Coordinates of C-alpha atoms in Angstrom, one line a residue:
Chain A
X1 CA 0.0 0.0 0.0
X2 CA 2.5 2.4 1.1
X3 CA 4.5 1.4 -2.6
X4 CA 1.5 2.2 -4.1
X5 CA 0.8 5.7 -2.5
X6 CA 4.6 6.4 -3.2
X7 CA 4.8 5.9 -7.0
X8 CA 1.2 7.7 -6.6
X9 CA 2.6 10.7 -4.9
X10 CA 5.4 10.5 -7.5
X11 CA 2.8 10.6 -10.2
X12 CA 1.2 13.8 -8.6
X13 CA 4.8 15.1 -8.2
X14 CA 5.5 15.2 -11.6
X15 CA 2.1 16.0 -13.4
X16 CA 2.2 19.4 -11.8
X17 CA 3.3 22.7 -14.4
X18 CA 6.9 22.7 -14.8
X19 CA 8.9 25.9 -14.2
X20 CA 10.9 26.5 -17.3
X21 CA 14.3 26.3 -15.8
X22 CA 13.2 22.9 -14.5
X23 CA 12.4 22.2 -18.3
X24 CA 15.9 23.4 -19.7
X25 CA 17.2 22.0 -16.4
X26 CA 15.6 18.3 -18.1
X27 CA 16.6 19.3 -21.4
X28 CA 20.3 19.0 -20.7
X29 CA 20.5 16.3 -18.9
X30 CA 19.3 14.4 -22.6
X31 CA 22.6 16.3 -23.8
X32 CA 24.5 14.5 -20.8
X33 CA 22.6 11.1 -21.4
X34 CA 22.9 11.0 -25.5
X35 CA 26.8 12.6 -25.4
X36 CA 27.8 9.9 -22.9
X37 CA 25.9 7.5 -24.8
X38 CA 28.1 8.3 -28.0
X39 CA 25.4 9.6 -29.4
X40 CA 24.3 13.8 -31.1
X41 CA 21.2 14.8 -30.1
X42 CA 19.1 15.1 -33.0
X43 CA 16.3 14.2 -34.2
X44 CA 15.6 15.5 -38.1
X45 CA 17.7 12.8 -39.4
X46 CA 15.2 10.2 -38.6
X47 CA 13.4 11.6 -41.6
X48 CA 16.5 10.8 -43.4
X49 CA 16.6 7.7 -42.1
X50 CA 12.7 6.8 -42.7
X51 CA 13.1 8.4 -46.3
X52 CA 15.7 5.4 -47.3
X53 CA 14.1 2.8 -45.0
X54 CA 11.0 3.9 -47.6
X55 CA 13.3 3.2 -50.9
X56 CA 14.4 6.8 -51.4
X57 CA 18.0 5.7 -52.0
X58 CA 17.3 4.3 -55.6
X59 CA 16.3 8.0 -56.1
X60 CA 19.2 10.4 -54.6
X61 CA 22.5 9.5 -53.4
X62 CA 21.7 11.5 -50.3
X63 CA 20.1 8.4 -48.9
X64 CA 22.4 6.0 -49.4
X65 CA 24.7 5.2 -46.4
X66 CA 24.8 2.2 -43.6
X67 CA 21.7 2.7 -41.6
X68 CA 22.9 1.3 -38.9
X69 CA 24.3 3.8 -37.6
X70 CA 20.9 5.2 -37.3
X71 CA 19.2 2.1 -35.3
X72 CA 19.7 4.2 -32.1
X73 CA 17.6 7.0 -33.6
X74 CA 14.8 5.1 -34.6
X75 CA 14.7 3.7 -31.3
X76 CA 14.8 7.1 -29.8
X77 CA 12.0 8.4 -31.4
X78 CA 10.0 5.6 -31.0
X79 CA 10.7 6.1 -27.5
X80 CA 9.3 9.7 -27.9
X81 CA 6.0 8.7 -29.2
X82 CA 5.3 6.1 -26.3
X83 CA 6.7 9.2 -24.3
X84 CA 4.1 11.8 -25.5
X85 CA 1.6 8.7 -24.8
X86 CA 2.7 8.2 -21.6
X87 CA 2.4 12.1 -20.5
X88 CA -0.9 12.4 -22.3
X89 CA -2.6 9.4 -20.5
X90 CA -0.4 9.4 -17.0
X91 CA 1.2 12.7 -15.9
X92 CA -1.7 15.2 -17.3
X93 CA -1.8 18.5 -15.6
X94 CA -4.4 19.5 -13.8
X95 CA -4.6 22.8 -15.7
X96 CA -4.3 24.0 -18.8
X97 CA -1.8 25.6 -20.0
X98 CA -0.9 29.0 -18.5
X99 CA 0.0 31.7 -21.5
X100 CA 0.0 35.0 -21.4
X101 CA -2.9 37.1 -21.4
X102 CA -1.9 39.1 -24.3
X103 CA -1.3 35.9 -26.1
X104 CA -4.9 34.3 -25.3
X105 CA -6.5 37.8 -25.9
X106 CA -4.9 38.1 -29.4
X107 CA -5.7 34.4 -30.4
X108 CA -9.7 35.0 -29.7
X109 CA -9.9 38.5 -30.5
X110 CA -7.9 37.9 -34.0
X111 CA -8.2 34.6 -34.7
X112 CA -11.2 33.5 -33.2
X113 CA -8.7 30.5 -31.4
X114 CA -9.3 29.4 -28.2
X115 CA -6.0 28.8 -26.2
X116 CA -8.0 25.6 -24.5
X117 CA -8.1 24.0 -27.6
X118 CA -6.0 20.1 -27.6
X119 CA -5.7 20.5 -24.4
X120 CA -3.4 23.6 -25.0
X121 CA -1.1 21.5 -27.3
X122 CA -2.6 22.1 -30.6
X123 CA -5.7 24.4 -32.2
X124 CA -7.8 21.6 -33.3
X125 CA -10.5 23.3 -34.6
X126 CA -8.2 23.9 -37.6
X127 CA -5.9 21.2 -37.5
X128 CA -7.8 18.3 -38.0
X129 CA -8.7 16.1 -41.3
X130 CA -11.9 17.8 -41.5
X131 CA -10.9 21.1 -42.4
X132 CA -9.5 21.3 -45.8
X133 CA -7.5 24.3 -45.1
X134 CA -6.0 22.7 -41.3
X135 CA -4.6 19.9 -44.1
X136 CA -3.5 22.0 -46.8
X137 CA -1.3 24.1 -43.9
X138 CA 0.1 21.0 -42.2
X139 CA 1.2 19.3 -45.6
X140 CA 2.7 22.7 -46.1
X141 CA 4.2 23.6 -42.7
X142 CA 5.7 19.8 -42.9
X143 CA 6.9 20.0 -45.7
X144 CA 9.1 23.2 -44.9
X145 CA 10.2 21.6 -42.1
X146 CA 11.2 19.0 -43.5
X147 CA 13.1 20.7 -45.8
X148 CA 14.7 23.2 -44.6
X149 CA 15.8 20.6 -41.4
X150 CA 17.5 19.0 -43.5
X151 CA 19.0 21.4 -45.8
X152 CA 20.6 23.5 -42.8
X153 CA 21.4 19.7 -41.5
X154 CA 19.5 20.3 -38.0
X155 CA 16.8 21.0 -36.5
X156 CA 16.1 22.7 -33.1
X157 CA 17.5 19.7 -31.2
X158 CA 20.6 19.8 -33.3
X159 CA 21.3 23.1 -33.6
X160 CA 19.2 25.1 -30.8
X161 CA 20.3 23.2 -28.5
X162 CA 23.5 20.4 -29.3
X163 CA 25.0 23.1 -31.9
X164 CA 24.9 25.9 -29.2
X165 CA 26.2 23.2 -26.6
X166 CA 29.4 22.9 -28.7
X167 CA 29.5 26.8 -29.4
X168 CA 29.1 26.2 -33.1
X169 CA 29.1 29.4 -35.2
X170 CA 26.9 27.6 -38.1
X171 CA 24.5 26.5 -35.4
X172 CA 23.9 30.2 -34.1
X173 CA 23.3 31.2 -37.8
X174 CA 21.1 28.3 -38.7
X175 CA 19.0 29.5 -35.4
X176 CA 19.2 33.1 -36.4
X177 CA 17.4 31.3 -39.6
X178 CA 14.7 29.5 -37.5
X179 CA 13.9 33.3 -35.7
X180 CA 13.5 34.9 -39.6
X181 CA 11.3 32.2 -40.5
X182 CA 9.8 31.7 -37.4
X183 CA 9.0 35.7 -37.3
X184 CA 8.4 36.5 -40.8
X185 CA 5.4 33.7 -40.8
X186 CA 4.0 34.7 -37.4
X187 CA 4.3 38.1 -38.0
X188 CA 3.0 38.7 -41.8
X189 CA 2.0 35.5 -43.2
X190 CA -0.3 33.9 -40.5
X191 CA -2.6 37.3 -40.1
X192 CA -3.1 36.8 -44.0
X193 CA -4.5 33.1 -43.7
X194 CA -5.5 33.0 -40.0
Chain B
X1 CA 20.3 -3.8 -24.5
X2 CA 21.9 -0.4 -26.3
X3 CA 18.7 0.4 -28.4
X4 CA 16.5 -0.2 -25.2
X5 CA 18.3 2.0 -23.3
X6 CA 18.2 4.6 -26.4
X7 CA 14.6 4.0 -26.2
X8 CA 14.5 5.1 -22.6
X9 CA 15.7 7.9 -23.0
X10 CA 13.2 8.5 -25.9
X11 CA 10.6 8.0 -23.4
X12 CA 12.0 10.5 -21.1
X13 CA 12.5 12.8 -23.9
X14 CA 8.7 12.6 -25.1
X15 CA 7.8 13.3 -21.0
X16 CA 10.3 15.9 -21.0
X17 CA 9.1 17.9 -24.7
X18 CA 5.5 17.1 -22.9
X19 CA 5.7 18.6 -19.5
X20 CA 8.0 21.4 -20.7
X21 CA 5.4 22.5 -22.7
X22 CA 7.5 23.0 -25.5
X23 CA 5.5 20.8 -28.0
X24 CA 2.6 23.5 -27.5
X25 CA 1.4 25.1 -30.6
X26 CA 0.4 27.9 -28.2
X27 CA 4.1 28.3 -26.2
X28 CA 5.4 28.4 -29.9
X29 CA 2.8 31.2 -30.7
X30 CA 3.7 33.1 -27.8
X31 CA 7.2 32.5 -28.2
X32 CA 7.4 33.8 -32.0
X33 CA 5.3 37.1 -30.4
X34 CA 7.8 37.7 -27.3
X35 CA 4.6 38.2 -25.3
X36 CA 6.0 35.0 -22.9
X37 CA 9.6 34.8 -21.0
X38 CA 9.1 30.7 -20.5
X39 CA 10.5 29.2 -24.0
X40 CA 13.4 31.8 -24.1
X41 CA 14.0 30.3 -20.4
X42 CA 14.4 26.8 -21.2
X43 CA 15.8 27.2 -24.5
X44 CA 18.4 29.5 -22.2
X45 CA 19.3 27.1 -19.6
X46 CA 19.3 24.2 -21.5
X47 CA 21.9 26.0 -24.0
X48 CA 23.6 27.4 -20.8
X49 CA 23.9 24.0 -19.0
X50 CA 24.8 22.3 -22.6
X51 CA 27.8 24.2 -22.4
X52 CA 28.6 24.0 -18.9
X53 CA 28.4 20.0 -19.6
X54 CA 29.7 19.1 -22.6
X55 CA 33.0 21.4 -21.8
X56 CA 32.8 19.6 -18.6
X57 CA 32.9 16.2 -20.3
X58 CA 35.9 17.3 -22.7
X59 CA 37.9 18.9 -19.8
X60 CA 37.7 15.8 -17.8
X61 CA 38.3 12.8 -20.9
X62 CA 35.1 11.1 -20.3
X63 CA 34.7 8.1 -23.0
X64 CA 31.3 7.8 -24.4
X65 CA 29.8 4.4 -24.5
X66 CA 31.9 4.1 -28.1
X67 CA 34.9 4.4 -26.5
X68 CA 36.1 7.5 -27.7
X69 CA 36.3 11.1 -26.3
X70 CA 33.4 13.8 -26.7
X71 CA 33.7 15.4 -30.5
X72 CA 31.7 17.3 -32.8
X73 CA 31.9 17.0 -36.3
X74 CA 31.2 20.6 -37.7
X75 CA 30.0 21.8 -40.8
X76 CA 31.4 23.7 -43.1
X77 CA 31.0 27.0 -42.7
X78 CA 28.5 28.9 -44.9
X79 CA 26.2 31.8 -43.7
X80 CA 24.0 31.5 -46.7
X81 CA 22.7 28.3 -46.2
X82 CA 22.6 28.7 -42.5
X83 CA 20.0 31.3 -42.8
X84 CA 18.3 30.3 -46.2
X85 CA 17.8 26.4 -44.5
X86 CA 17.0 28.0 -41.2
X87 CA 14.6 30.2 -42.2
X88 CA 12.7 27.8 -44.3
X89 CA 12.4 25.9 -41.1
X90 CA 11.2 28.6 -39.2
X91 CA 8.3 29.2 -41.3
X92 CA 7.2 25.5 -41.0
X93 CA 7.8 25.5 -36.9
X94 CA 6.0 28.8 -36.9
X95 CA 2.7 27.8 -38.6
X96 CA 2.3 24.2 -37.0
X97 CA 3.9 25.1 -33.9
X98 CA 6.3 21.8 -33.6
X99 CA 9.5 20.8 -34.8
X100 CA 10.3 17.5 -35.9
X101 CA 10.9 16.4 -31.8
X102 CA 8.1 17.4 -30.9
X103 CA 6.5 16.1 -34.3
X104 CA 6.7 12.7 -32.7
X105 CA 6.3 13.2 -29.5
X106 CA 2.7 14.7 -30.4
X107 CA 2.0 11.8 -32.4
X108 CA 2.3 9.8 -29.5
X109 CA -0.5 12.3 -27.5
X110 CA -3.0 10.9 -30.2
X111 CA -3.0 14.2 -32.3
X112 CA -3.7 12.1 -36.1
X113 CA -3.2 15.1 -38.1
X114 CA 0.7 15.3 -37.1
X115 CA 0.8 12.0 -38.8
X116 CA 0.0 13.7 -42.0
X117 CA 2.7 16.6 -41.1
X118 CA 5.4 13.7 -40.6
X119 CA 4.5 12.1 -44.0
X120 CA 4.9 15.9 -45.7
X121 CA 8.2 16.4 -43.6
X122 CA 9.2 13.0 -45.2
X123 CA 8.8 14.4 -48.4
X124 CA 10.4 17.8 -47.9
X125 CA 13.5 15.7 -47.1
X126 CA 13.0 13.8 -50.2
X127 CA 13.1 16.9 -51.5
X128 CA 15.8 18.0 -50.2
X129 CA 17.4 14.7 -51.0
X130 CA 17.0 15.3 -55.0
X131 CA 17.7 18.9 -55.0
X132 CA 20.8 18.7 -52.9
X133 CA 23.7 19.0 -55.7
X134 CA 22.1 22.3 -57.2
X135 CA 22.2 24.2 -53.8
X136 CA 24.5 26.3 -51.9
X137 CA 26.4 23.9 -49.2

């Protein structure tokens, strides 16, 4: 009993909101982990690695190396989804998620978004395979992603946050990058099509 | 044993991304209109403690699990395509609000859709893949 109202207080423990330096505090310590393990943290190549385990390699010489190099990282990111699983089902927080005011006031007042919406993950009045234009915005936003990850060989993991780790000049540019983007759509192209 | 313990550490990643709040749509919203202090934080101290650790694990010789010391392979450097690749990247994380981590790690929350986003990154890549000798490296 007492083993149970442990792991139950444990549970409780960590379902509560985190405080961001907590987060970054967590963050690192998958730099220590992956580093020690001989590993870079990074995760964009899986969709290098999933493009070849698809075929791609008869197509572009980009996708032909020894994939087993890349085992770990499919096993990592398998490991993410039974994560988000696990945090979605087990260690839910009580509340929502806590944004700014201005943020929330600008989402309903603009947008007509509520910032309850997926449970504060995701606006799923728009994002879901009902609404043409949520799908026509995800195969797009993915598909820059995708791109551009893999053209600037990283993505936040690799450069935000190993990149930085090893002070790498091209990983402060590429970041610089992700800000531009990240700015220019948020800023000019999302009022246009929100 | 290896992959097991890689997959771990998945798992803790997907809690991590999760509880973090970083794989909100919303944070990445806020974020993108500096109207919030809490993704600058934890980008901040997990770039700050990076440092601190990996300078940490060259300074004192630590071998990695592959027996060999801590090293980073850079790339070549060239601004151009740091920005240009960046910045394509940064409109895609801007409008869905989740980079390829937390791509995953929201498939995993039950969120269908993101499926359809990983299938599009796929093909960005693919791309990317074809286009690759024609630009700027």
């Amino acid at each position: 009993m007492e083993l149970v109202s442990n792991t139950q207080n444990i549970v409780d423990f960590i379902s509560q909101p985190w405080h961001w330096a907590v987060s970054g505090a967590a963050i690192a310590s998958l730099v220590f982990f992956l580093t020690w393990m001989g590993r870079r943290f990074g995760v964009s190549t899986a969709f290098q690695d999933l493009c070849k385990i698809a075929g791609a390699e008869k197509f572009a010489d980009y996708f032909r190396y020894d994939l087993k190099n890349s085992y770990w990282r499919l096993a990592f990111i398998a490991g993410a989804i039974g994560g988000g699983f696990l945090a979605s089902t087990l260690l839910v927080n009580p509340e929502t998620i806590e944004l700014s005011t201005a943020t929330v006031a600008h989402l309903q007042n603009d947008w007509g978004i509520s910032a309850e919406q997926g449970g504060g993950f995701l606006p799923v009045d728009l994002f879901n395979f009902s609404n043409p234009k949520g799908i026509l915005l995800t195969i797009i936003g993915g598909f820059l992603v995708g791109f551009g990850a893999r053209y600037g060989s990283g993505c936040t993991s690799g450069h935000a946050i190993t990149g930085l780790s090893h002070l790498q000049l091209p990983s402060f540019l590429t970041v610089i990058g992700f800000f531009i983007g990240g700015l220019i759509m948020t800023w000019l192209i999302m009022p246009l099509i929100f | 044993m290896r992959l097991l313990s890689f997959f771990s550490v998945g798992i803790l990643f997907g809690i991590i991304m999760t509880k973090s709040e970083a794989i909100s749509w919303f944070r990445i919203h806020e974020m993108f209109r500096f109207e919030s202090f809490h993704m600058y934080g934890i980008i901040g101290v997990a770039v700050a403690l990076g440092v601190i650790i990996i300078a940490a694990m060259k300074r004192l010789k630590v071998k990695t699990w592959r027996g060999e010391f801590v090293k980073y392979k850079a790339l070549p450097l060239n601004p151009t395509r740091h920005l240009v690749a960046g910045s394509i990247f940064g409109l895609g994380w801007a409008l869905m609000g989740a980079c390829p981590g937390p791509m995953f790690v929201m498939l995993g929350h039950g969120f269908g859709i993101i499926a359809l986003m990983i299938l599009s990154a796929l093909l960005g890549t693919f791309t990317y893949g074809l286009l690759r000798h024609k630009l700027p490296h």
